[in-house]
Amino acid sequence: MPRKNILVFPCGSEIALEIYKAAGYSTYFHLIGASSIHDHGEFVYEDYIGNLPFANDSRLLRELKEIVNKRQIDAIYPSMDKVITLLKENEEYLGCKIIGSPVETTRICLSKRKTYDTLRKTINVPMEYERDSILRYPVFAKPDIGYGSKGTAIINSEEELCIYLEKYPNSIITEYLPGDEYTIDCFTNKEGELLYAAARKRNRIKCGISVNTTFVGEQAPFIEIANKINEKIKFRGAWFAQVKYGEDGELYLLETAARLGGSSALSRAKGINSALLTLFDAFDFDVKIEKNDYDVEIDRSMDCKYHLEIDYDVVYVDYDDCLILDSKKINTELVRFLYQCINNQKSIILLSKHIGDLENELLNYRLLSLFDEIIRIDRNQCKADYIKENTKFIFIDDSFAERQRIKDKFLMPVFSPEMVECLIN
C-alpha cells in the first residue's frame, strides 16, 4: 500500500504522543502533527502544523479541510474525546477518513450520562443521585463531558456539593466507589470482533492518567465486562473502559472512551500496538493479535524535549568520562546523539588525551566507525589549540577547564555530558 498521510490532532495530548511512539517508525504511515496551542507535540512531531483554531471555533473544520487538500491527508487521527466526536460528525465534509469508532459510539462515550444509560442493563454502573436525593456522603461528582480528571471530586457534604455545582453545573453525582481502579484496554476490528482486552491496575494516577500501571493477574472478570460492552456498543479500533470496585466487591463502570488509553503503552510493550492496529484496521486490512509472554510495569514521569537555537557543522567530543564512563561503559545517550549527527550530515571529531590504545578500545566498543577524524594529544596540551578555525562547531567534554578555554577562545557552545540530553531531537 502507498504510504498514507495521517494528521494527528491535537498532537500534544498524551494520547497523541503515544500515537507517535506507536506508529512513528511505520513505513506505511507518515504522521503529521497539528495543534491549536504551543505544546509538547511541536517538540515531538517532525512534520508539524501549528496555530489551528480550537475545537469550539467554527473556523476549525474549514482549516482542517484546507490542510486535508493541501497535504493530501488520507486520514485524521483525533486524540481527544470531544474532537473525535466533532470530526466524526463532519467526516464527509472533511473529505478523508476519521480514525475511530462510528459517530453514534463516540457520542455515547463522550457523555458519562449517555454511557451509563446505554449500559445500565448490561453491566454494573454506579448509582446516580439527584441533588436532593442523596442519602449519605461521600459521593463522587464529575462533569458529564470531561477530559482526564478535570472537575472530578469526592464530595463530603451538602455544602461542598453546592460549591462544586456552582463551578460544574452540568455534572453527574454518583455513589462513591472506594475500591481499586482499573483500565481495560481493548481492540475491536472492522467486523466488530473484540480481538484484545487486557486489564491493568491504575497504581498511581496524576491528572487522570495512570503514571504507574501493571497488568492484573486474574483477567477473566474484566474480559467479561469488555465483551458485554462490545456487544452493546459498536466500537472500531482501540478503546478502553475504566472500572472500579465498590463496597460490595463488584466491579462498576466509571467510563468508556472510543480511543486508546493514555497508558496503553503497557500493551505495546508486550507487542499489542493499539494505535498501529487501529490505523491498519481503518484502511480495511485484516489484523491479528500476537503478544509476548512476560511481566511488564510502566512508570511514567514528565518527559523533556528541547529546541536549541544553535547552528553547527562539526561536533568535537571527548573520550574519557564522556564517551566512555567509569573506563568501562559506553555513554549510550551520547552515542545516540552522535548517530543523530550522522543522520544530519554533521562531522564528528574525537579529540582525546587518552592514555592507551585508543583505536583498539574504540574497536572493542564497536565505536571506531563513528568518527570522521580522531585527534590524540598529550596530557599537557590544550584542546583549544586543535580546534579548526572558522568552523561552526560544538564541543562536548567533561572537563570544565577545557570547556572554558574553548568558550573563551571561540565563543562557541560547549556542553558537559549531562547536557547532551538537550541536543537530542
XYZ file of C-alpha atoms in Angstrom:
425
model
C 0.000 0.000 0.000
C 1.249 3.542 -0.726
C 2.322 5.374 2.411
C -0.671 7.134 3.965
C -0.557 10.674 5.343
C -2.112 10.724 8.816
C -2.886 14.029 10.538
C -2.821 13.628 14.333
C -4.886 16.343 16.045
C -4.356 17.654 18.638
C -0.820 16.285 18.646
C 0.280 17.410 22.114
C -2.045 15.258 24.223
C -0.759 12.140 25.973
C -2.807 10.092 23.504
C -1.175 11.791 20.514
C 2.288 11.302 21.986
C 1.550 7.584 22.344
C 0.312 7.501 18.731
C 3.662 8.927 17.654
C 5.645 6.410 19.703
C 3.489 3.569 18.396
C 3.339 4.479 14.701
C 6.164 6.956 14.142
C 8.504 4.305 12.711
C 5.934 2.730 10.405
C 6.792 2.574 6.707
C 3.059 2.543 5.908
C 2.027 5.781 7.625
C 3.518 9.270 7.672
C 2.428 11.147 10.785
C 1.782 14.883 10.667
C 1.119 16.617 13.976
C -1.274 19.538 14.302
C -2.225 21.598 17.327
C -4.087 24.706 18.427
C -1.550 25.642 21.089
C 2.208 25.615 21.517
C 2.735 22.363 23.415
C 4.844 19.225 23.556
C 3.606 17.947 20.205
C 5.697 20.576 18.441
C 8.812 19.071 20.015
C 7.915 15.501 19.033
C 6.334 15.594 15.583
C 8.957 16.438 12.954
C 6.199 17.330 10.477
C 4.146 19.848 12.429
C 1.339 22.342 11.746
C 0.545 24.870 14.453
C -1.934 27.601 15.331
C -5.116 25.781 14.356
C -8.379 27.066 15.845
C -9.730 25.339 18.943
C -12.445 22.692 18.762
C -15.157 25.187 19.739
C -14.135 27.607 16.965
C -16.232 27.428 13.789
C -13.095 28.002 11.689
C -11.500 24.691 12.705
C -13.328 22.463 10.230
C -12.612 24.806 7.332
C -8.904 24.981 8.153
C -8.672 21.215 8.627
C -10.288 20.736 5.224
C -7.696 23.060 3.688
C -4.913 21.002 5.281
C -6.508 17.775 4.034
C -6.473 19.103 0.473
C -3.085 20.812 0.609
C -1.196 17.980 2.336
C -3.127 15.125 0.707
C -4.238 13.785 4.064
C -5.648 10.257 3.919
C -6.961 10.219 7.492
C -7.183 12.348 10.613
C -6.409 10.595 13.891
C -8.134 12.666 16.616
C -6.711 12.283 20.099
C -9.309 13.925 22.373
C -12.848 12.721 23.048
C -14.581 15.971 22.113
C -12.536 16.297 18.924
C -13.251 12.688 17.943
C -16.999 13.325 18.010
C -16.732 16.677 16.221
C -14.653 15.265 13.380
C -16.713 12.092 13.076
C -19.838 14.228 12.708
C -18.133 16.104 9.852
C -16.246 13.236 8.210
C -17.904 13.672 4.820
C -17.234 17.418 4.755
C -13.564 16.950 5.664
C -13.089 14.545 2.772
C -10.899 11.949 4.479
C -11.173 9.100 6.958
C -11.569 9.956 10.617
C -9.856 7.230 12.619
C -12.178 5.882 15.286
C -15.494 4.271 16.100
C -18.838 5.228 14.496
C -20.216 8.634 15.441
C -23.064 7.103 17.484
C -20.449 5.384 19.635
C -18.329 8.498 20.088
C -21.419 10.425 21.224
C -22.225 7.780 23.820
C -18.660 7.678 25.125
C -18.368 11.457 25.226
C -21.172 11.682 27.806
C -20.938 9.803 31.111
C -24.718 10.025 31.438
C -25.319 8.512 27.977
C -22.763 5.810 28.721
C -24.496 4.797 31.953
C -27.960 4.911 30.348
C -26.745 2.704 27.494
C -25.037 0.103 29.677
C -27.165 0.141 32.825
C -28.896 -3.147 31.985
C -25.717 -4.757 30.667
C -23.080 -4.258 33.378
C -22.799 -2.618 36.792
C -22.812 1.181 36.700
C -22.673 3.437 39.769
C -25.902 4.565 41.392
C -26.743 8.118 40.319
C -28.234 10.732 42.627
C -30.276 13.819 42.098
C -29.117 16.727 44.177
C -31.952 16.388 46.704
C -31.936 12.579 46.927
C -28.507 11.928 48.430
C -28.877 9.667 51.441
C -25.272 9.690 52.634
C -21.883 11.180 51.914
C -19.300 10.938 50.492
C -20.473 10.924 46.875
C -18.487 11.305 43.682
C -19.080 14.125 41.202
C -17.711 14.657 37.710
C -18.667 16.669 34.626
C -20.919 14.791 32.226
C -18.473 15.685 29.460
C -14.926 15.965 30.698
C -11.317 15.122 29.991
C -8.916 13.326 32.326
C -9.635 14.028 35.978
C -10.519 17.689 35.445
C -13.520 18.617 37.572
C -13.769 15.294 39.411
C -14.231 15.454 43.169
C -15.151 13.437 46.235
C -17.947 15.393 47.925
C -18.277 15.040 51.701
C -21.215 17.324 52.496
C -24.150 19.223 51.045
C -22.199 22.450 51.430
C -19.324 21.062 49.350
C -21.816 19.882 46.740
C -23.336 23.359 46.397
C -19.918 24.897 45.864
C -18.991 22.186 43.358
C -22.182 22.530 41.287
C -21.738 26.275 41.042
C -18.463 25.611 39.263
C -19.525 22.485 37.335
C -23.301 22.690 36.842
C -23.506 20.026 34.111
C -22.210 17.188 36.258
C -23.370 13.797 37.416
C -23.387 12.695 41.052
C -22.850 9.027 41.806
C -22.147 6.759 44.721
C -18.551 6.798 45.855
C -16.685 3.603 44.967
C -13.852 3.018 47.468
C -12.007 0.176 45.735
C -9.060 -0.083 43.357
C -9.349 1.346 39.860
C -8.520 -0.426 36.595
C -8.380 0.265 32.878
C -9.365 -2.387 30.349
C -7.510 -1.717 27.093
C -9.434 -3.138 24.148
C -9.274 -3.523 20.384
C -12.247 -4.286 18.147
C -11.736 -4.966 14.449
C -13.794 -3.864 11.440
C -16.024 -6.929 11.820
C -16.949 -5.944 15.372
C -14.878 -8.742 16.927
C -13.164 -7.984 20.223
C -9.664 -9.218 19.398
C -7.976 -7.958 22.539
C -8.893 -6.980 26.079
C -6.487 -6.705 28.993
C -6.967 -5.070 32.373
C -4.280 -3.091 34.129
C -4.310 -1.632 37.603
C -4.000 2.130 37.898
C -1.452 2.050 40.714
C -0.662 5.753 40.685
C -2.720 8.418 38.937
C -1.911 12.014 38.021
C -4.283 14.292 36.094
C -6.438 11.295 35.245
C -3.582 9.328 33.652
C -2.004 6.173 35.066
C 1.622 7.017 35.698
C 2.279 3.597 37.195
C 0.370 0.634 35.862
C 0.651 -3.161 35.731
C -1.464 -5.948 34.286
C -3.761 -7.744 36.714
C -3.289 -11.449 37.308
C -6.909 -12.606 37.043
C -8.213 -11.167 33.779
C -11.483 -13.117 33.437
C -13.929 -10.699 35.175
C -12.512 -7.748 33.260
C -12.642 -9.504 29.894
C -16.256 -10.447 30.613
C -17.084 -6.758 31.112
C -15.256 -5.827 27.895
C -17.182 -8.435 25.919
C -20.519 -7.221 27.270
C -19.696 -3.607 26.409
C -18.518 -4.624 22.938
C -21.790 -6.467 22.316
C -23.827 -3.405 23.284
C -21.789 -0.577 21.726
C -20.293 -0.687 18.232
C -16.591 0.057 18.569
C -13.905 0.029 15.913
C -10.217 0.168 16.669
C -8.710 0.880 20.077
C -10.965 1.751 23.008
C -10.973 1.336 26.749
C -13.166 1.101 29.816
C -12.351 2.208 33.339
C -13.794 0.203 36.202
C -13.587 0.289 39.972
C -14.528 -1.977 42.859
C -17.476 -0.947 45.008
C -18.195 -1.653 48.662
C -19.925 -4.896 47.668
C -16.783 -6.259 45.978
C -18.278 -5.924 42.497
C -16.724 -4.097 39.558
C -18.519 -0.947 38.387
C -18.017 1.033 35.202
C -16.581 4.529 35.520
C -16.373 5.415 31.837
C -15.675 4.195 28.330
C -13.733 6.017 25.630
C -13.635 5.454 21.884
C -9.862 5.880 21.721
C -6.725 4.258 23.056
C -5.830 4.781 26.701
C -3.096 7.131 27.846
C -1.012 4.274 29.252
C -1.877 1.674 26.618
C 1.880 1.559 26.009
C 1.813 -1.214 28.614
C 0.149 -3.398 25.990
C 2.537 -2.131 23.304
C 5.409 -3.340 25.482
C 4.020 -6.868 25.023
C 3.502 -6.471 21.273
C -0.067 -5.109 21.133
C 0.375 -1.851 19.230
C -3.123 -0.394 19.588
C -2.501 2.747 17.536
C -0.949 0.880 14.618
C -3.619 -1.831 14.707
C -6.272 0.892 14.617
C -4.667 2.526 11.582
C -4.418 -0.704 9.603
C -7.969 -1.674 10.531
C -9.256 1.757 9.458
C -7.892 1.092 5.970
C -9.713 -2.269 5.955
C -6.728 -4.533 6.499
C -7.227 -7.789 8.359
C -5.213 -7.682 11.580
C -4.406 -10.235 14.242
C -3.052 -10.120 17.758
C 0.304 -11.601 18.755
C 1.697 -10.847 22.192
C 4.816 -11.698 24.158
C 4.507 -13.590 27.407
C 6.318 -11.698 30.162
C 5.501 -9.337 33.003
C 5.838 -5.621 32.431
C 5.355 -2.475 34.507
C 5.213 1.133 33.322
C 6.205 4.092 35.435
C 5.881 7.492 33.818
C 7.172 10.971 34.580
C 7.366 14.250 32.720
C 9.494 13.954 29.591
C 11.703 16.765 28.320
C 12.335 17.778 24.716
C 14.490 20.731 23.728
C 14.792 23.148 20.820
C 18.223 24.802 20.858
C 18.777 27.766 18.562
C 22.313 26.822 17.522
C 23.878 26.158 14.145
C 26.881 23.873 13.780
C 28.562 21.626 11.241
C 31.147 19.877 13.424
C 30.991 18.095 16.788
C 34.137 17.733 18.900
C 33.751 15.085 21.584
C 35.946 13.764 24.399
C 36.611 10.097 25.207
C 37.413 9.519 28.912
C 34.484 10.128 31.297
C 32.474 11.441 28.387
C 32.044 8.861 25.626
C 33.251 6.080 27.935
C 32.127 6.227 31.574
C 33.985 4.658 34.506
C 36.538 3.308 31.988
C 34.130 0.525 31.027
C 30.649 1.706 29.999
C 29.513 3.345 26.781
C 27.599 6.586 27.249
C 24.602 5.437 25.232
C 22.880 8.824 25.328
C 25.925 10.476 23.785
C 26.169 7.735 21.150
C 22.509 8.317 20.343
C 23.294 11.976 19.730
C 26.306 11.120 17.565
C 24.170 8.921 15.338
C 21.704 11.804 15.128
C 24.632 13.901 13.876
C 25.371 11.300 11.219
C 21.750 11.479 10.074
C 22.097 15.270 9.841
C 25.426 15.151 7.953
C 27.467 16.648 10.800
C 31.179 15.863 11.069
C 32.259 14.123 14.287
C 35.793 14.526 15.622
C 37.099 12.651 18.654
C 39.556 14.894 20.495
C 41.193 12.963 23.338
C 44.097 12.879 25.788
C 43.505 9.171 26.429
C 46.463 7.096 27.586
C 46.303 3.677 25.981
C 45.465 2.051 22.660
C 42.573 4.352 21.742
C 41.725 2.895 18.342
C 41.764 -0.672 19.635
C 39.491 0.289 22.538
C 37.095 2.008 20.139
C 37.131 -1.118 18.006
C 36.293 -3.280 21.031
C 33.445 -0.927 21.948
C 32.313 -1.047 18.263
C 32.572 2.740 18.065
C 35.525 3.232 15.713
C 33.435 3.976 12.620
C 31.524 6.785 14.343
C 34.233 9.376 13.776
C 35.307 11.323 10.733
C 38.594 12.095 12.461
C 40.418 11.066 15.645
C 42.859 13.541 17.206
C 45.088 12.385 20.072
C 47.040 14.907 22.105
C 49.292 14.783 25.169
C 48.003 15.345 28.695
C 49.762 18.710 28.970
C 48.400 20.049 25.681
C 45.354 22.282 25.319
C 42.403 21.078 23.247
C 41.604 24.633 22.173
C 44.792 24.574 20.078
C 43.416 21.698 17.979
C 40.074 23.188 17.046
C 39.878 24.247 13.409
C 39.457 27.966 12.904
C 36.450 29.428 11.085
C 34.164 26.447 11.642
C 30.751 26.274 13.274
C 31.130 23.639 15.966
C 30.034 22.451 19.380
C 32.359 20.951 21.971
C 31.433 18.128 24.387
C 33.798 17.384 27.275
C 33.566 16.547 30.978
C 36.405 18.947 31.834
C 35.220 22.393 32.909
C 38.678 23.847 32.249
C 38.710 22.568 28.654
C 35.187 23.830 28.051
C 36.073 27.251 29.475
C 39.145 27.603 27.233
C 37.110 26.686 24.160
C 34.326 29.069 25.126
C 36.720 31.947 25.795
C 38.690 31.472 22.583
C 35.935 30.708 20.066
C 32.697 31.922 21.703
C 31.065 28.669 20.568
C 28.629 26.466 22.571
C 30.186 23.934 24.938
C 28.457 21.015 26.652
C 29.186 18.718 29.577
C 27.992 15.085 29.264
C 24.829 15.659 31.305
C 23.813 18.417 28.862
C 23.761 16.081 25.845
C 20.096 15.350 26.549
C 19.376 18.909 25.357
C 20.898 18.153 21.948
C 18.747 15.128 21.172
C 15.742 15.705 18.935
